[in-house]
Amino acid sequence: MKSNTLTIIKKEFARFFGDRQLLFTAVIMPGLIIYLVYSLMGSGIQKMVTEGANDVVTLRVENMPASMAPMIKAIDSSMVIVDQPFDDAEIKLLEDKELNLVLLRFPADFDQRIVQHQDSVPKPLPNVEIYYNSTNNAASRVYLMLNTMLNNYGRPFTVNVPQQEGQRFDQASDESIGAMIWSKILPMVIIMMLFSGVMAIAPSAIAGEKERGTIATLLVTPMRRNELALGKIISLSCIALLSGISSFIGIALSLPKMIQQPESMPEGIHTDVPGDIFGFHYGTSDYLVLLLVIFASVLIMASAVSLLSALAKDVKSAGTMVVPFMLVVMVAGLMPMFQNSVSENLAVYLIPFFNSIEVMTAVFAHNLKWMPVIITLAANVAYAGVAVWVLTRMFNSEKIMFSK
Amino acid sequence: MSEILRVEGLSKSFKLSRKQQKIERTNRKSIVAVDNLSFTANRGEIFGLLGPNGAGKTTTLRMLATLIAPDKGDAFIEDSSIVSQPEQVRAKIGFLTSELKLEDFFTPNYLFDFFSHLYGIEPEVIAQRKAKLFERFGIDKFAEVKVANLSTGMKQKTSLVISLVHDPDFIIFDEPTNGLDVLTARTVTDYLQELREQGKTIILSTHIFSLVEKLCDRVGVIIDGRMIACGTLEEVCSGMTLEDRFFEMYKEVKGGEE
């Protein structure tokens, strides 16, 4: 690397690492904030799910049909069942969300009407009323179970009810379920984190120098403009990468807390989702490709934001100019959520940002192919080269550098 | 004395934005800042560009420093063209103007090393030159203080020193004493004379007559972007004081308009 480029990189690093406030804001804070926010959200969600799971619910049943009594008693052994009529005043009592009470009303002739419904001239089905307060977790749980049971009542078959311990019907492996989830979520999260890292430093690195008048001091030295452009883009990419890594660590540490299953699911709620799908199941080559693609993405982002920053008169207008560009990156990041697999068309990997997202999606979905990776890396490096060339021209343009 | 600078027909116009047209109360789409300017400067002399505000002095110096490109004409500093060899020109000149700022975050010590590296100076020469210049301007006591925390005078001295890290033979100063307190201004003018004694060539712009009379060996009077007179003080003044001669020329050019 040319020595002047290295000198510029060292200066940008000295500026960044010497400024504790900037270092904290751009590198430590993103990871820390993400970890704290996601962890708190995770705790909140888990609390919401498990709250009331062990509360004892009283179920008052009006006109309990003889045919239903055994099934209702079977849905929750801890539930207290009272066979007693209720009126509107008692329904009103359910507004108190602390009350673990569910009211179930059958028509007096429930069994008879079920039989009549099966006659050659069917009569209307009986209506069953379940009164509960949906903000009471325990009552909601009982409502859910009653509803499921009643909806299945009278069917000549059942679907996917485990007949033995550990029986699973979804044959996807834990690894592939996890891969599918990660491939939908993580590319966007990573891209956004990297972009926020670039945003934290790139606008001030060029527009800030223009605003403060320090860029002119650099431009009167014999350093070539392309050395300055290259030095700026490489240093910004490295610093933004640190910021992105910080965010990534924050996510990696907090995400399992956010989406983990409760240790014990309430009785009666069955799930076919295994417990360890949220663990990473990726190899060294996956991580290596991920790292290379992340760096290539940062390079493109730093290049694009640097160009906009060089066009802007000051840091404030640079920030404004970057917003539409950020929206485009966000939309590209959302694409994996709306597609089932990564593109087979190699030309797609020439599209900046989207190519990185596609490759990341492929890595997380265990669908990695080398040609898209090579095209993505080569395209991004080539685009960064073009950006260095354009930035060099901009540094040479008195209209851009010195316009007030 | 041998010629170090040759300016040949330099011209520069600036487009006026609508906002600028409103401010200037004009319908003109562009303004001529420098109009076919030619002059020379010799080795070891201080050459002054004298003119009122807006005469084109700063634009001329910025073109010589290769910060902006001329529309027409060229200038040669030690035979390097400002148009076709800007990097060579920048390696040969020192340029100081109030529009060039130092990053507040860094110390004079760091900035001296940083700019020295950009000029490709050897480390041992950097240390030697830094010690000498810092002592000369009293920066040594503040070498590790961030520029943001320096006094205005000390910032100016640091800027001056940074512009000289590569010990250039040709130095361009735009309004060298503007905004300086009397003590710093005196330090700067004394140092300009020292530089001349060392054989350096200095080209400076100013609108202060006394500064030209005190420092300059030759002077060029610029009004409306054109060189109205150029020569030694005696040649330009024709027996009058510089101030009287300047206003006489100004009236001739402007036709009595103030």
XYZ file of C-alpha atoms in Angstrom:
662
model
C 0.000 0.000 0.000
C 1.238 3.476 -0.795
C 2.828 5.172 2.208
C 0.584 8.254 2.069
C -2.501 6.042 2.103
C -1.078 4.330 5.173
C -0.387 7.713 6.783
C -4.015 8.747 6.209
C -5.269 5.434 7.627
C -3.060 5.856 10.719
C -4.333 9.399 11.194
C -7.973 8.308 10.932
C -7.311 5.512 13.437
C -5.516 7.928 15.778
C -8.467 10.293 15.502
C -10.974 7.523 16.206
C -9.198 5.536 18.897
C -7.919 8.683 20.599
C -11.414 10.037 21.042
C -12.899 8.066 23.927
C -16.343 9.530 23.405
C -16.384 8.594 19.714
C -14.964 5.154 20.476
C -17.659 4.558 23.080
C -20.454 5.895 20.850
C -19.441 4.046 17.693
C -18.015 0.762 18.985
C -18.954 -0.036 22.570
C -22.405 1.513 22.806
C -24.091 -0.247 19.828
C -23.234 -3.722 21.138
C -24.022 -2.812 24.722
C -27.341 -1.156 23.906
C -28.422 -4.024 21.655
C -27.479 -6.570 24.314
C -29.365 -4.717 27.045
C -32.458 -3.952 24.952
C -32.757 -7.433 23.435
C -32.108 -9.111 26.799
C -34.753 -6.978 28.491
C -37.190 -7.685 25.664
C -36.405 -11.399 25.940
C -37.032 -11.392 29.681
C -40.248 -9.468 29.126
C -41.492 -11.893 26.483
C -40.625 -14.922 28.602
C -42.340 -13.382 31.603
C -45.405 -12.699 29.502
C -45.502 -16.290 28.234
C -44.901 -18.014 31.566
C -46.857 -15.638 33.778
C -49.855 -17.422 35.188
C -48.740 -20.752 33.755
C -49.061 -22.403 37.153
C -52.072 -20.473 38.443
C -55.096 -22.589 39.290
C -58.122 -21.671 37.205
C -61.710 -22.175 38.241
C -63.955 -23.290 35.389
C -67.666 -22.813 36.016
C -69.740 -24.846 33.661
C -73.420 -24.282 33.087
C -75.324 -27.314 31.781
C -72.306 -29.637 31.669
C -73.261 -32.296 29.049
C -72.594 -35.850 30.091
C -70.718 -36.450 26.811
C -68.256 -33.596 27.432
C -67.551 -33.938 31.166
C -64.634 -36.459 30.893
C -62.893 -34.454 28.146
C -63.190 -31.143 29.997
C -61.788 -32.698 33.151
C -58.858 -34.131 31.149
C -57.560 -30.889 29.671
C -55.969 -29.622 32.904
C -55.745 -31.723 36.017
C -55.054 -28.692 38.222
C -58.229 -26.885 37.098
C -61.118 -26.635 39.557
C -64.363 -27.451 37.744
C -67.622 -26.231 39.235
C -70.851 -27.323 37.596
C -73.026 -24.321 38.369
C -75.058 -21.814 36.302
C -73.966 -18.161 36.080
C -75.639 -14.873 35.169
C -74.621 -11.605 33.461
C -73.461 -10.032 36.742
C -70.974 -12.845 37.164
C -69.778 -12.430 33.584
C -69.150 -8.761 34.430
C -66.885 -9.878 37.292
C -64.400 -11.169 34.696
C -63.341 -7.581 33.991
C -61.097 -8.015 37.029
C -58.063 -9.477 35.306
C -56.708 -10.897 38.559
C -59.621 -13.329 38.674
C -58.534 -16.794 37.442
C -61.996 -17.693 36.270
C -63.483 -19.031 33.032
C -67.235 -19.377 32.471
C -68.457 -22.047 30.072
C -72.115 -22.286 29.066
C -73.634 -25.156 27.131
C -77.232 -25.158 25.916
C -79.402 -27.321 28.179
C -80.127 -29.688 25.257
C -76.542 -29.812 23.935
C -76.259 -33.599 23.461
C -79.754 -33.820 21.964
C -79.014 -31.062 19.426
C -75.754 -32.700 18.400
C -77.713 -35.853 17.590
C -80.406 -33.861 15.755
C -77.712 -32.179 13.671
C -76.769 -35.587 12.313
C -80.406 -36.291 11.220
C -81.351 -36.449 7.554
C -82.792 -32.945 7.952
C -80.071 -31.275 10.070
C -81.001 -28.744 12.748
C -78.680 -25.792 13.650
C -75.593 -26.614 15.732
C -75.739 -25.674 19.394
C -73.725 -22.612 20.415
C -71.279 -22.891 23.285
C -70.265 -19.713 25.119
C -66.860 -19.279 26.827
C -66.402 -16.125 28.877
C -62.870 -15.177 29.991
C -60.494 -12.234 30.323
C -57.790 -12.414 27.603
C -55.365 -10.319 29.675
C -55.282 -13.059 32.313
C -52.668 -15.544 31.076
C -54.055 -18.530 32.997
C -57.604 -17.875 31.781
C -56.346 -17.429 28.204
C -54.560 -20.756 28.416
C -57.734 -22.535 29.541
C -59.748 -20.756 26.852
C -57.268 -21.904 24.205
C -57.481 -25.503 25.341
C -61.294 -25.471 25.560
C -61.555 -23.907 22.145
C -59.234 -26.487 20.590
C -61.093 -29.313 22.259
C -64.522 -28.070 21.175
C -63.385 -27.429 17.603
C -62.178 -30.997 17.338
C -65.280 -32.463 19.030
C -67.067 -34.993 16.902
C -64.325 -35.319 14.297
C -63.753 -38.908 13.244
C -59.933 -38.453 13.401
C -57.144 -36.490 15.136
C -54.067 -34.906 13.525
C -50.524 -35.065 14.875
C -51.307 -35.965 18.453
C -48.086 -37.572 19.762
C -48.715 -41.242 20.629
C -45.415 -41.737 22.392
C -42.805 -39.643 24.199
C -40.661 -37.513 21.865
C -42.612 -38.366 18.732
C -42.061 -35.656 16.075
C -43.975 -35.090 12.878
C -41.891 -32.280 11.310
C -38.903 -34.160 9.907
C -36.735 -31.057 9.395
C -33.581 -31.332 11.499
C -32.932 -28.957 14.360
C -30.072 -27.578 12.292
C -32.186 -26.820 9.224
C -34.980 -25.211 11.259
C -32.366 -22.978 12.919
C -30.748 -22.258 9.543
C -34.069 -21.173 8.065
C -34.752 -18.808 10.964
C -31.229 -17.319 10.961
C -31.170 -16.900 7.168
C -34.369 -14.834 7.299
C -33.364 -12.617 10.208
C -29.603 -12.201 10.372
C -28.651 -10.788 6.935
C -30.867 -7.764 7.513
C -29.712 -7.333 11.107
C -26.052 -7.540 10.086
C -26.469 -5.134 7.165
C -28.297 -2.607 9.324
C -25.705 -2.831 12.081
C -22.866 -2.359 9.608
C -24.685 0.551 8.040
C -25.222 2.238 11.381
C -21.495 1.796 12.036
C -20.677 3.523 8.757
C -23.195 6.256 9.528
C -21.597 6.919 12.905
C -18.277 7.947 11.390
C -18.310 8.412 7.601
C -20.273 11.683 7.315
C -17.904 13.500 9.655
C -14.775 12.021 8.074
C -15.161 13.951 4.822
C -18.057 16.438 5.157
C -16.742 17.222 8.653
C -13.279 17.951 7.264
C -14.855 20.208 4.632
C -16.924 21.957 7.287
C -13.934 22.476 9.590
C -11.643 23.563 6.730
C -9.105 20.813 7.417
C -9.533 19.087 4.041
C -7.897 22.050 2.261
C -4.832 21.641 4.485
C -4.527 18.073 3.211
C -5.145 19.085 -0.391
C -2.151 21.470 -0.499
C 0.254 18.624 0.317
C 1.875 16.698 -2.554
C -0.132 13.595 -1.642
C -2.068 12.238 -4.618
C -5.817 12.623 -4.326
C -6.349 8.902 -4.959
C -4.117 8.104 -1.966
C -6.315 10.338 0.169
C -9.503 8.733 -1.210
C -8.192 5.196 -0.683
C -6.952 6.008 2.817
C -10.297 7.492 3.805
C -12.358 4.582 2.454
C -10.159 1.839 3.946
C -9.942 3.464 7.367
C -13.671 4.148 7.465
C -14.393 0.555 6.437
C -12.173 -0.854 9.198
C -13.696 1.393 11.857
C -17.246 0.685 10.659
C -16.434 -3.024 10.713
C -15.505 -2.705 14.397
C -18.798 -1.006 15.056
C -20.606 -3.749 13.123
C -18.752 -6.479 15.037
C -19.739 -4.828 18.314
C -23.386 -4.856 17.258
C -23.066 -8.443 16.087
C -21.645 -9.552 19.435
C -24.507 -7.760 21.169
C -27.005 -9.612 18.999
C -25.271 -12.978 19.311
C -25.249 -12.716 23.112
C -28.797 -11.437 23.487
C -30.756 -13.139 20.706
C -30.912 -16.546 22.408
C -32.332 -14.762 25.458
C -34.879 -13.019 23.316
C -36.214 -16.008 21.423
C -35.584 -18.852 23.832
C -38.468 -21.104 24.790
C -39.647 -21.036 28.388
C -38.041 -23.770 30.486
C -41.408 -25.395 31.060
C -44.352 -24.939 28.744
C -47.762 -24.786 30.361
C -49.513 -28.128 30.577
C -51.662 -28.842 27.559
C -49.662 -26.695 25.121
C -47.634 -28.900 22.823
C -45.049 -27.761 20.326
C -43.133 -29.617 17.703
C -40.273 -27.096 17.728
C -37.105 -28.526 19.277
C -35.349 -26.629 22.046
C -31.886 -26.061 20.572
C -32.662 -24.652 17.144
C -31.279 -21.302 18.144
C -27.731 -22.561 18.485
C -25.362 -21.842 15.600
C -24.441 -24.865 13.532
C -21.889 -23.352 11.170
C -18.406 -24.381 10.150
C -15.128 -22.513 9.684
C -15.696 -21.932 5.963
C -19.127 -20.421 6.734
C -17.598 -17.996 9.209
C -14.764 -17.156 6.810
C -17.159 -16.397 3.947
C -19.320 -14.397 6.317
C -16.343 -12.317 7.431
C -15.214 -11.678 3.850
C -18.709 -10.728 2.733
C -19.190 -8.494 5.757
C -15.948 -6.662 4.958
C -16.926 -6.368 1.283
C -20.309 -4.948 2.330
C -18.691 -2.431 4.659
C -16.325 -1.422 1.874
C -19.258 -0.641 -0.399
C -21.175 1.171 2.331
C -18.165 3.246 3.371
C -17.513 4.055 -0.303
C -21.086 5.120 -0.986
C -21.421 7.169 2.210
C -18.004 8.757 1.565
C -19.139 9.893 -1.878
C -22.315 11.411 -0.454
C -20.328 12.932 2.393
C -17.893 14.513 -0.079
C -20.822 16.025 -1.972
C -22.358 17.492 1.177
C -21.391 20.901 2.490
C -21.450 19.858 6.126
C -22.069 16.893 8.417
C -25.740 17.753 8.844
C -26.490 17.754 5.119
C -24.394 14.591 4.706
C -26.669 12.878 7.234
C -29.744 14.042 5.334
C -28.356 12.880 1.986
C -27.649 9.397 3.336
C -31.237 8.737 4.513
C -32.730 7.691 1.099
C -29.714 5.483 0.557
C -30.277 3.870 3.955
C -33.884 3.068 2.982
C -32.668 1.281 -0.158
C -30.261 -0.794 1.952
C -33.069 -1.617 4.398
C -35.348 -2.814 1.605
C -32.538 -4.992 0.230
C -32.068 -6.381 3.749
C -35.735 -7.341 3.982
C -35.691 -9.376 0.766
C -34.724 -12.741 2.358
C -37.973 -12.649 4.348
C -39.991 -12.744 1.121
C -38.110 -15.407 -0.785
C -37.758 -19.131 -0.202
C -34.251 -19.555 -1.545
C -31.322 -17.520 -2.769
C -31.120 -16.607 -6.438
C -29.549 -19.045 -8.900
C -29.010 -16.228 -11.399
C -25.337 -15.230 -11.110
C -26.044 -11.752 -12.535
C -27.905 -10.970 -9.290
C -24.568 -11.132 -7.465
C -23.415 -8.073 -9.378
C -26.014 -5.912 -7.596
C -24.306 -4.123 -4.715
C -25.747 -4.713 -1.198
C -28.264 -7.252 -2.473
C -25.404 -9.565 -3.472
C -23.990 -9.485 0.077
C -27.433 -10.172 1.533
C -27.955 -13.115 -0.821
C -24.586 -14.635 0.085
C -25.206 -14.152 3.813
C -28.630 -15.758 3.411
C -26.993 -18.699 1.619
C -24.405 -19.069 4.408
C -27.051 -19.105 7.136
C -29.304 -21.454 5.135
C -26.422 -23.931 4.568
C -26.806 -23.382 0.866
C -23.370 -21.918 0.156
C -21.991 -22.049 -3.388
C -18.621 -20.609 -4.254
C -19.339 -18.827 -7.539
C -21.822 -16.327 -6.023
C -19.310 -15.635 -3.229
C -16.501 -14.989 -5.706
C -18.689 -12.758 -7.900
C -19.935 -10.828 -4.851
C -16.444 -10.215 -3.469
C -15.016 -9.271 -6.872
C -17.956 -6.988 -7.686
C -17.807 -5.210 -4.341
C -14.047 -4.657 -4.559
C -14.501 -3.378 -8.133
C -17.271 -0.998 -7.025
C -15.069 0.248 -4.182
C -12.340 0.841 -6.774
C -14.777 2.886 -8.854
C -15.744 4.800 -5.714
C -12.080 5.604 -5.011
C -11.770 6.892 -8.577
C -14.910 9.050 -8.244
C -13.832 10.321 -4.819
C -10.440 11.218 -6.290
C -12.227 13.258 -8.973
C -14.316 14.901 -6.264
C -11.203 15.820 -4.269
C -9.906 17.419 -7.475
C -13.103 19.365 -8.019
C -12.860 22.853 -6.568
C -16.628 23.204 -6.999
C -17.258 20.248 -4.702
C -14.444 20.840 -2.242
C -14.658 24.590 -1.815
C -18.241 25.561 -2.634
C -19.934 27.478 0.182
C 18.511 37.295 -9.193
C 17.088 34.207 -10.912
C 13.405 33.827 -11.566
C 11.531 31.236 -9.454
C 7.928 32.083 -10.387
C 6.554 32.925 -13.809
C 2.853 33.701 -14.114
C 1.553 33.781 -17.696
C -1.902 35.163 -18.450
C -3.757 33.576 -15.534
C -7.521 34.013 -15.688
C -10.293 32.716 -13.457
C -14.050 33.282 -13.448
C -16.635 32.018 -10.999
C -20.233 31.220 -11.807
C -22.733 33.128 -9.737
C -25.603 31.228 -8.194
C -29.026 32.890 -8.095
C -28.487 33.573 -4.417
C -25.156 35.234 -5.149
C -26.749 37.240 -7.991
C -29.307 38.543 -5.492
C -26.640 39.458 -2.951
C -24.475 41.142 -5.602
C -27.575 42.745 -7.174
C -26.513 41.713 -10.655
C -27.842 39.699 -13.573
C -24.375 38.519 -14.586
C -24.036 34.757 -14.600
C -20.327 34.822 -13.775
C -17.751 37.097 -12.269
C -14.166 37.530 -13.426
C -11.907 37.151 -10.399
C -8.542 37.171 -12.165
C -8.088 38.616 -15.653
C -5.041 37.719 -17.734
C -2.556 38.171 -14.889
C 1.178 37.958 -15.626
C 4.156 38.629 -13.363
C 7.353 37.053 -12.114
C 9.032 36.628 -8.742
C 12.738 36.156 -8.117
C 14.581 33.874 -5.770
C 15.174 35.333 -2.304
C 12.660 38.161 -2.541
C 9.389 38.991 -0.881
C 6.791 39.827 -3.509
C 3.586 41.509 -2.337
C 0.230 41.376 -4.077
C -1.557 44.542 -2.975
C -5.205 45.187 -3.623
C -8.585 45.867 -2.047
C -10.926 43.104 -0.920
C -12.297 41.179 -3.905
C -9.425 42.256 -6.191
C -8.425 38.646 -6.953
C -5.395 38.313 -4.675
C -6.590 35.212 -2.827
C -7.840 33.573 -6.041
C -4.402 34.122 -7.594
C -2.639 32.578 -4.604
C -5.051 29.625 -4.522
C -4.316 28.976 -8.184
C -0.567 29.123 -7.480
C -1.097 26.644 -4.607
C -3.037 24.383 -7.055
C -6.145 24.401 -4.861
C -8.128 25.724 -7.815
C -7.362 25.500 -11.527
C -7.104 28.506 -13.837
C -9.549 28.860 -16.736
C -6.736 30.151 -18.919
C -2.998 30.676 -18.613
C -0.430 28.902 -16.489
C 2.190 29.554 -13.857
C 5.533 27.867 -13.328
C 7.234 27.437 -9.982
C 10.806 26.299 -10.506
C 9.644 25.200 -13.982
C 6.793 23.012 -12.635
C 3.430 23.900 -14.155
C 0.511 24.487 -11.816
C -1.767 23.096 -14.545
C 0.019 19.941 -15.643
C 2.276 19.179 -12.631
C 0.238 20.141 -9.563
C 1.762 17.468 -7.300
C 5.297 18.638 -8.099
C 4.243 22.217 -7.408
C 2.684 21.259 -4.075
C 5.898 19.516 -3.036
C 7.841 22.735 -3.661
C 5.612 25.276 -1.973
C 4.456 26.162 1.498
C 0.973 27.675 1.590
C -0.560 29.443 4.534
C -3.971 31.003 4.596
C -6.596 31.480 7.244
C -8.904 29.105 5.326
C -6.541 26.189 6.008
C -7.349 24.787 9.422
C -5.722 22.193 11.647
C -7.708 19.384 13.197
C -8.609 20.438 16.718
C -8.286 16.923 18.031
C -4.543 16.566 17.389
C -1.502 18.094 19.050
C 1.118 20.241 17.225
C 3.567 17.389 17.754
C 1.312 14.841 16.024
C 0.392 17.211 13.195
C 4.025 18.097 12.483
C 4.882 14.399 12.138
C 1.745 13.670 10.105
C 2.341 16.407 7.535
C 6.062 15.625 7.419
C 5.200 12.047 6.439
C 2.918 13.312 3.678
C 5.886 15.303 2.332
C 8.079 12.192 2.537
C 10.585 13.609 5.004
C 13.021 11.279 6.769
C 12.299 10.692 10.491
C 15.608 12.125 11.752
C 15.100 15.291 9.685
C 11.560 15.599 11.048
C 12.789 15.518 14.655
C 15.536 18.049 13.960
C 13.308 20.450 12.050
C 10.491 20.150 14.562
C 12.748 20.964 17.497
C 14.098 24.031 15.694
C 10.747 25.435 14.557
C 8.911 24.660 17.805
C 11.609 26.461 19.778
C 11.618 29.409 17.373
C 7.878 29.957 17.815
C 7.555 28.875 21.450
C 5.394 25.889 20.522
C 7.627 23.414 22.371
C 5.795 24.076 25.650
C 2.465 23.320 23.972
C 3.615 20.473 21.737
C 1.340 17.948 23.462
C -1.660 20.246 23.908
C -4.553 19.617 21.529
C -5.025 22.370 18.930
C -8.543 22.921 20.330
C -6.996 24.057 23.609
C -4.372 26.407 22.117
C -4.744 30.195 22.082
C -5.563 31.800 18.704
C -2.017 33.104 18.397
C -0.517 29.707 19.147
C -2.863 28.086 16.606
C -1.641 30.560 13.966
C 1.970 29.853 14.823
C 1.308 26.121 14.633
C -0.332 26.559 11.218
C 2.702 28.535 10.054
C 5.089 25.871 11.282
C 3.029 23.063 9.709
C 3.109 24.849 6.349
C 6.904 24.828 6.549
C 7.506 21.187 7.593
C 9.217 20.442 4.265
C 11.401 23.565 4.340
C 10.078 24.877 0.983
C 11.984 27.398 -1.082
C 8.775 29.065 -2.248
C 6.232 30.197 0.326
C 2.782 31.638 -0.301
C 1.080 33.630 2.450
C -2.452 34.912 2.062
C -2.916 37.918 4.356
C -0.190 36.738 6.774
C -1.067 39.039 9.667
C -4.858 38.971 9.365
C -6.581 38.265 12.675
C -3.315 38.081 14.615
C -2.616 39.959 17.820
C 0.254 42.458 17.592
C 2.765 40.123 19.244
C 2.053 37.194 16.928
C 1.933 39.515 13.907
C 5.391 40.799 14.824
C 6.707 37.245 15.214
C 5.369 36.353 11.773
C 6.767 39.423 9.985
C 10.163 38.929 11.652
C 10.154 35.324 10.527
C 9.294 36.269 6.944
C 12.394 38.459 6.907
C 14.444 35.596 8.337
C 13.174 33.335 5.584
C 14.192 35.877 2.948
C 17.659 36.022 4.494
C 17.785 32.223 4.112
C 17.173 32.697 0.377
C 13.510 31.696 0.381
C 11.027 33.366 -1.917
C 7.810 34.630 -0.376
C 4.735 35.793 -2.183
C 2.144 37.384 0.046
C -1.167 39.100 -0.418
C -2.279 42.019 1.669
C -4.276 45.220 1.708
C -2.056 46.763 4.379
C 0.281 49.383 2.865
C 2.673 49.451 5.831
C 3.224 45.712 5.568
C 4.225 46.012 1.923
C 6.525 48.951 2.702
C 8.122 47.053 5.577
C 8.591 43.660 3.945
C 8.314 43.608 0.192
C 11.128 43.919 -2.334
C 8.666 44.067 -5.201
C 4.949 44.669 -5.358
C 2.123 43.995 -7.782
C -1.017 46.124 -7.517
C -4.180 44.181 -8.387
C -7.529 45.837 -8.967
C -10.532 43.996 -10.435
C -8.393 40.953 -11.180
C -5.933 42.859 -13.351
C -2.302 43.731 -12.638
C -2.228 47.522 -12.696
C 1.402 48.001 -11.732
C 4.305 45.713 -10.920
C 7.883 46.438 -9.866
C 10.009 47.601 -6.970
C 8.404 50.013 -4.520
C 10.324 52.886 -6.104
C 9.145 51.932 -9.584
C 5.508 51.557 -8.531
C 5.322 54.630 -6.271
C 7.045 57.114 -8.649
C 8.075 59.362 -5.764
C 4.698 59.229 -3.982
C 3.793 57.270 -0.858
C 2.447 53.791 -1.618
C -0.957 54.700 -0.220
C -1.291 57.853 -2.356
C -0.070 56.058 -5.453
C -2.477 53.172 -4.851
C -5.526 55.452 -4.609
C -4.395 57.324 -7.704
C -4.304 54.029 -9.607
C -7.590 52.957 -8.083
C -9.298 56.146 -9.309
C -7.818 55.666 -12.775
C -9.227 52.121 -12.958
C -12.568 52.755 -11.310
C -13.136 56.244 -12.729
C -13.655 57.902 -9.350
C -15.971 55.215 -8.010
C -15.170 54.330 -4.345
